Coordinates of C-alpha atoms in Angstrom, one line a residue:
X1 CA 84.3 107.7 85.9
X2 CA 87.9 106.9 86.2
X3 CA 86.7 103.4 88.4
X4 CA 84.6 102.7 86.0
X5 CA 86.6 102.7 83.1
X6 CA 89.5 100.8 85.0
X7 CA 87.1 98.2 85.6
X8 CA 86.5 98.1 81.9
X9 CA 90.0 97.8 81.3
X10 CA 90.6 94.7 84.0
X11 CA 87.9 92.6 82.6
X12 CA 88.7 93.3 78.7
X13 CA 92.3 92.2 80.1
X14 CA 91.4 88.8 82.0
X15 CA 94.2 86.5 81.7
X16 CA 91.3 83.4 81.6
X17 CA 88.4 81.6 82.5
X18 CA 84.8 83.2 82.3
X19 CA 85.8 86.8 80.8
X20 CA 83.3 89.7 81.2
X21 CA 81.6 89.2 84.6
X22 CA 78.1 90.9 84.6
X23 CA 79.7 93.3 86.6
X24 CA 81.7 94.2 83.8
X25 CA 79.0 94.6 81.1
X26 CA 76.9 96.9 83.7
X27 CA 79.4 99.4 83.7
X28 CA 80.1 99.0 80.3
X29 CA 76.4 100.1 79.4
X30 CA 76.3 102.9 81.5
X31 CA 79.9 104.4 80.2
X32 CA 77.9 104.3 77.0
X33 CA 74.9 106.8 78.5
X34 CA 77.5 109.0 79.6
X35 CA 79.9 111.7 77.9
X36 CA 83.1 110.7 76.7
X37 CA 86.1 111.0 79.4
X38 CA 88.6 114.0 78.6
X39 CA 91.9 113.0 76.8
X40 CA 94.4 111.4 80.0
X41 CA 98.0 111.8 79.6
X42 CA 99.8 108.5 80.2
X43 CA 101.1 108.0 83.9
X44 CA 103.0 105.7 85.2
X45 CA 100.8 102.6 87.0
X46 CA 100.4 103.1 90.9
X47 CA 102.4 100.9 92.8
X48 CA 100.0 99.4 95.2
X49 CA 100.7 96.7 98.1
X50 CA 98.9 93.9 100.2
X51 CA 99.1 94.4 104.4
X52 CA 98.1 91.7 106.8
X53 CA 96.6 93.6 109.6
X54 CA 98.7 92.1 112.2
X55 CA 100.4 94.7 114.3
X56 CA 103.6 92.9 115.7
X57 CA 106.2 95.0 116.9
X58 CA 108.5 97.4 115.8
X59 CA 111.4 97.3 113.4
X60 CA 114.9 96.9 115.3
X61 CA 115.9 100.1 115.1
X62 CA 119.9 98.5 116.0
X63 CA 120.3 97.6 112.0
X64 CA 123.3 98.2 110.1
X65 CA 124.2 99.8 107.2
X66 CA 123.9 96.7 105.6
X67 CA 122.5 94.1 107.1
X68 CA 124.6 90.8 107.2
X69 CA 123.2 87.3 106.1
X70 CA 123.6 84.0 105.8
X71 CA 125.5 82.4 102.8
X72 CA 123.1 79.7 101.9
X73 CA 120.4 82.6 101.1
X74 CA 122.5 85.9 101.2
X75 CA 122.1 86.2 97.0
X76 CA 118.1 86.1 97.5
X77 CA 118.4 90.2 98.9
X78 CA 120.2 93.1 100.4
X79 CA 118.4 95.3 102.8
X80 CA 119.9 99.2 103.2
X81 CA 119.7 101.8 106.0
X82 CA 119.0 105.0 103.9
X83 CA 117.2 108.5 104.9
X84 CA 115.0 106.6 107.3
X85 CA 114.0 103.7 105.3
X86 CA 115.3 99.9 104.9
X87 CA 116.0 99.3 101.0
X88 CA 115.2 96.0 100.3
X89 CA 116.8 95.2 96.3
X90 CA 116.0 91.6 95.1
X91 CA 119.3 89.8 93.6
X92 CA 117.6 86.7 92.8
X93 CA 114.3 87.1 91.1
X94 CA 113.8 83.1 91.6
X95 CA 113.9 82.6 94.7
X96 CA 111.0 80.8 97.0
X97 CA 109.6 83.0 99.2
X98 CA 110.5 81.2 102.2
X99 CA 114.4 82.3 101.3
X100 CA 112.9 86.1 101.2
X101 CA 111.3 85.6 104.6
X102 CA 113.8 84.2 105.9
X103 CA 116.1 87.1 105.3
X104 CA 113.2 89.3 106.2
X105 CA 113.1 88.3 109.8
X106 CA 117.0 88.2 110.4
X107 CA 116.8 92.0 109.2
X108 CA 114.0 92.3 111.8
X109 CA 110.9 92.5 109.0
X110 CA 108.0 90.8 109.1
X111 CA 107.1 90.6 105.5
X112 CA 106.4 88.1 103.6
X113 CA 107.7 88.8 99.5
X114 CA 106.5 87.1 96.9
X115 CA 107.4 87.0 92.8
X116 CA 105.3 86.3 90.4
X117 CA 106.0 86.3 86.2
X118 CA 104.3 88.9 84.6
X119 CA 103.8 90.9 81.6
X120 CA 106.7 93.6 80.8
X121 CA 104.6 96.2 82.1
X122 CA 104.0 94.8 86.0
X123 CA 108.0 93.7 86.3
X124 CA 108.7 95.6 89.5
X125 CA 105.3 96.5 90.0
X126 CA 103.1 94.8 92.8
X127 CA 99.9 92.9 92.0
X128 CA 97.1 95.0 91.0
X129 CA 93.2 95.3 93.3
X130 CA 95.9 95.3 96.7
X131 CA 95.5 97.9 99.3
X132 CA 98.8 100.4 100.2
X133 CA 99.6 100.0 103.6
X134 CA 101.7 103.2 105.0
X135 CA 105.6 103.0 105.2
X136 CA 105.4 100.5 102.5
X137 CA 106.3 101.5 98.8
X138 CA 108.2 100.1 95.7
X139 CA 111.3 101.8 94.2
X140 CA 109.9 103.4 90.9
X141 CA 112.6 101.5 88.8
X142 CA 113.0 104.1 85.9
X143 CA 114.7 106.4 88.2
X144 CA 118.5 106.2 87.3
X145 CA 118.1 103.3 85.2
X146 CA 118.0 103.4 81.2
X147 CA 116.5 100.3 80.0
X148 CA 113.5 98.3 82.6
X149 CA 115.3 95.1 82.1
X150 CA 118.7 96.4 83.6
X151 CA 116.7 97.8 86.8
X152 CA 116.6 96.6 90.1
X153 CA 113.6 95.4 91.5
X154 CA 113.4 97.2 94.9
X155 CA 110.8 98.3 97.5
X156 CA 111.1 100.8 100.7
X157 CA 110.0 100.1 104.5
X158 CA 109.9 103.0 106.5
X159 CA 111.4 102.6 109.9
X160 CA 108.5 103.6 111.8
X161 CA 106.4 100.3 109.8
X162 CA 104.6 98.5 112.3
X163 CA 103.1 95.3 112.1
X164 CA 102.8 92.8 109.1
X165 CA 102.5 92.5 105.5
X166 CA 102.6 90.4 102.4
X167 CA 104.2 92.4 99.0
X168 CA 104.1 90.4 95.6
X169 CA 106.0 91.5 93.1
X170 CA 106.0 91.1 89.0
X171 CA 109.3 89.7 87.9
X172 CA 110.1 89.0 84.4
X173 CA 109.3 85.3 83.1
X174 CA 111.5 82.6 82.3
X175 CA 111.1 81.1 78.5
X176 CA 107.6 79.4 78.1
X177 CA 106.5 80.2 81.8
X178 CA 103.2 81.7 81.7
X179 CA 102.1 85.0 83.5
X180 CA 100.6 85.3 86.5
X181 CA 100.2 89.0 87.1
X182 CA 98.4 90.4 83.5
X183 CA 97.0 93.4 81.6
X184 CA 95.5 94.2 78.3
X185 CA 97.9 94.0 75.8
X186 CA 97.4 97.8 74.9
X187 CA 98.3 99.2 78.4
X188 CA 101.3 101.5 78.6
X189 CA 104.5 99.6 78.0
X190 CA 103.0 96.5 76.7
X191 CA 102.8 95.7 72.5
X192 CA 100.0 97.0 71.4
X193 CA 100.2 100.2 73.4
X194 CA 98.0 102.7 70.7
X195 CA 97.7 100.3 67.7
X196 CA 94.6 100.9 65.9
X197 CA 93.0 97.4 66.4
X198 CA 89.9 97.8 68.0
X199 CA 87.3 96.0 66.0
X200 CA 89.4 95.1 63.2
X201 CA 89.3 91.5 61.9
X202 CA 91.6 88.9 63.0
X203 CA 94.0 89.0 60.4
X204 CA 94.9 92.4 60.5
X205 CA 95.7 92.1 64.2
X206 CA 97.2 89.0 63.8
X207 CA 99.8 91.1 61.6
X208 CA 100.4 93.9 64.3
X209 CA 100.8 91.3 67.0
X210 CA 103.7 89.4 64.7
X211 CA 105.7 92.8 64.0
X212 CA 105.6 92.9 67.6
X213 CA 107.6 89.5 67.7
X214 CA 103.8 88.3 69.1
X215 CA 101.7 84.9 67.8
X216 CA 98.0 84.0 68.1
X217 CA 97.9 81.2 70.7
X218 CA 94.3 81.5 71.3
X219 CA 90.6 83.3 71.4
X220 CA 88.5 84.5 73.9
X221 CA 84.7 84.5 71.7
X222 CA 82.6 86.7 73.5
X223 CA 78.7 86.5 72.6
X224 CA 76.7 89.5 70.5
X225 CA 77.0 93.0 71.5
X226 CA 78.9 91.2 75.0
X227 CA 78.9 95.4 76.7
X228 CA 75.1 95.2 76.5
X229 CA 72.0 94.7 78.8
X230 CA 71.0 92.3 76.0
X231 CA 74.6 90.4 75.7
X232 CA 75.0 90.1 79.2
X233 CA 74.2 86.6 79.7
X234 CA 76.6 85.4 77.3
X235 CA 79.9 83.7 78.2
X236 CA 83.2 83.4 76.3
X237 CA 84.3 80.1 74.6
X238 CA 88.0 79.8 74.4
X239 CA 89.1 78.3 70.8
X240 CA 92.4 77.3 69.2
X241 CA 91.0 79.2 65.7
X242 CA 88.2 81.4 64.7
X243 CA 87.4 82.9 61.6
X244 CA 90.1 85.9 60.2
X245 CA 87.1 88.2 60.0
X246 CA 85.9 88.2 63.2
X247 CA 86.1 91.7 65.1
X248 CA 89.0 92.0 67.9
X249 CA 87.7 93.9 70.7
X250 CA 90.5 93.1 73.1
X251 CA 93.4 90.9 74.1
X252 CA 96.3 89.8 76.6
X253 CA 99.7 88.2 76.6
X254 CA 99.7 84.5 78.1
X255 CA 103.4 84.6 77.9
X256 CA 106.3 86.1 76.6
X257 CA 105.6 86.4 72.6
X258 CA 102.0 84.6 73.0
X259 CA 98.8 86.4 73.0
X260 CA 95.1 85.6 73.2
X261 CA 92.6 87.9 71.3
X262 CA 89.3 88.8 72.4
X263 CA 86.9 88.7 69.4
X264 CA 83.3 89.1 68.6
X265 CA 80.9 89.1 65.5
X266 CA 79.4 92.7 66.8
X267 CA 82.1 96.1 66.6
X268 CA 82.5 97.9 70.4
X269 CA 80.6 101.1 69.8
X270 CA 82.9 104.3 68.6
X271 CA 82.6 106.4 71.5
X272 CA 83.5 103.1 73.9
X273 CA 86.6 102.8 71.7
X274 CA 87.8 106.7 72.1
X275 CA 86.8 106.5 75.4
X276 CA 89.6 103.1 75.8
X277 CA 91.9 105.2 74.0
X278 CA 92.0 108.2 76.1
X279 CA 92.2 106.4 79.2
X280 CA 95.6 104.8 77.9
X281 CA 96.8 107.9 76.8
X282 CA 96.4 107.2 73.1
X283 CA 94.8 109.8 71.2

């Protein structure tokens, strides 16, 4: 159920292009035959991770404290011996990867490191629909720290990794740069986290989203009843402006203070909405 609901989530959150895939609606439909989920406490997202599966020798084990690096390059990281891991903190978020690599494989790692803009919730997150490989993980970066945008963006290789891998990494956006690494702008730690705007029209959304410091830059119009066997073949058409009483049903930030709403003529059924709300913790 919990799959099921995540993929929901995903496809009500696509950053673009075609929306719903028919995928999507199929597992929309059958949430709808089932019982309603339980209430879910809000957790924090699961830091997940992309391996290569390259096995290619083992970490030098003859690594300092701190490992010492270049100048041209040595404000990209800093990589720590600590309890049996290698700390590796980002100092500069902007970087190119090849900089990170570079680093990587003086301190002995074979790891490629990637950033990518994101939405506030993903900074210092990985990529979501990745696979975990073991002695991999990211530093959970509200331990210690008060406020996300004064933590460090960190992850920790065990010194027993093995082999290969390729982490990408949400980092906060410059001004006007759009995100690459998205949710639904309700998820936990984004704006609309528990707002009350599931199917209500346009305008009233449009007035949450801009005490949030958020503007309508576009719409995603999804066809009638979209979550149904009889909707499924419909597509989305993206428009600059639709109608204030169209019904949201969903929505995402583009970029830092910019939105797109997901809207349709037809309301998502009552016990889909709860059903949204529970999974993000929302009563």
């Amino acid at each position: 159920m919990n799959d099921e609901l995540d993929d929901i989530v995903r496809h009500l959150a696509s950053p673009a292009g075609p929306g719903l895939t028919d995928g999507a609606r199929e597992t929309m439909y059958k949430i709808m035959e089932a019982e309603p989920a339980p209430a879910l406490p809000a957790r924090r997202r699961r830091r997940t991770l992309l391996a290569l599966p390259a096995a290619v020798g083992a970490l030098a084990a003859s690594l300092a404290v701190v490992v010492t690096l270049g100048p041209a390059s040595a404000s990209a990281l800093t990589v720590k011996d600590e309890g049996g891991y290698f700390v590796i903190e980002v100092k500069d978020m902007f970087a190119k990867p090849e900089v990170y690599q570079q680093q990587l494989r003086d301190a002995g790692l074979d790891i490629k490191l990637r950033l990518l803009p994101s939405t506030p919730s993903n900074v210092g997150s990985v990529a979501p629909s990745t696979v975990e490989p073991n002695g991999i993980e990211v530093v959970d970066r509200q331990e210690g720290c008060e406020t996300a945008g004064g933590c460090p963006i960190s992850i920790k290789v065990s010194r027993d990794f093995k082999g290969s891998a390729e982490v990408i990494l949400g980092r906060e956006a410059r001004p006007g740069e759009k995100y690459e690494i998205t949710t639904g702008f309700d998820s936990l730690g984004e704006p609309m986290h528990c707002a009350p705007y599931h199917n209500r029209p346009v305008s009233e959304v449009r007035a949450l989203l801009k005490a949030r410091g958020v503007d309508v830059q576009a719409f995603d119009v999804l066809g009638p009843a979209f979550w149904t066997k009889e909707g499924e073949e419909t597509e989305p058409v993206t428009k600059a402006s639709v109608p204030e009483s169209m019904h949201v049903v969903g929505g995402y930030l583009t970029m830092a203070g910019k939105a797109t709403l997901q809207v349709s003529d037809s309301d998502l059924p009552a016990d889909l909405v709860r059903t949204l709300q529970q999974k993000a913790g929302c009563r």
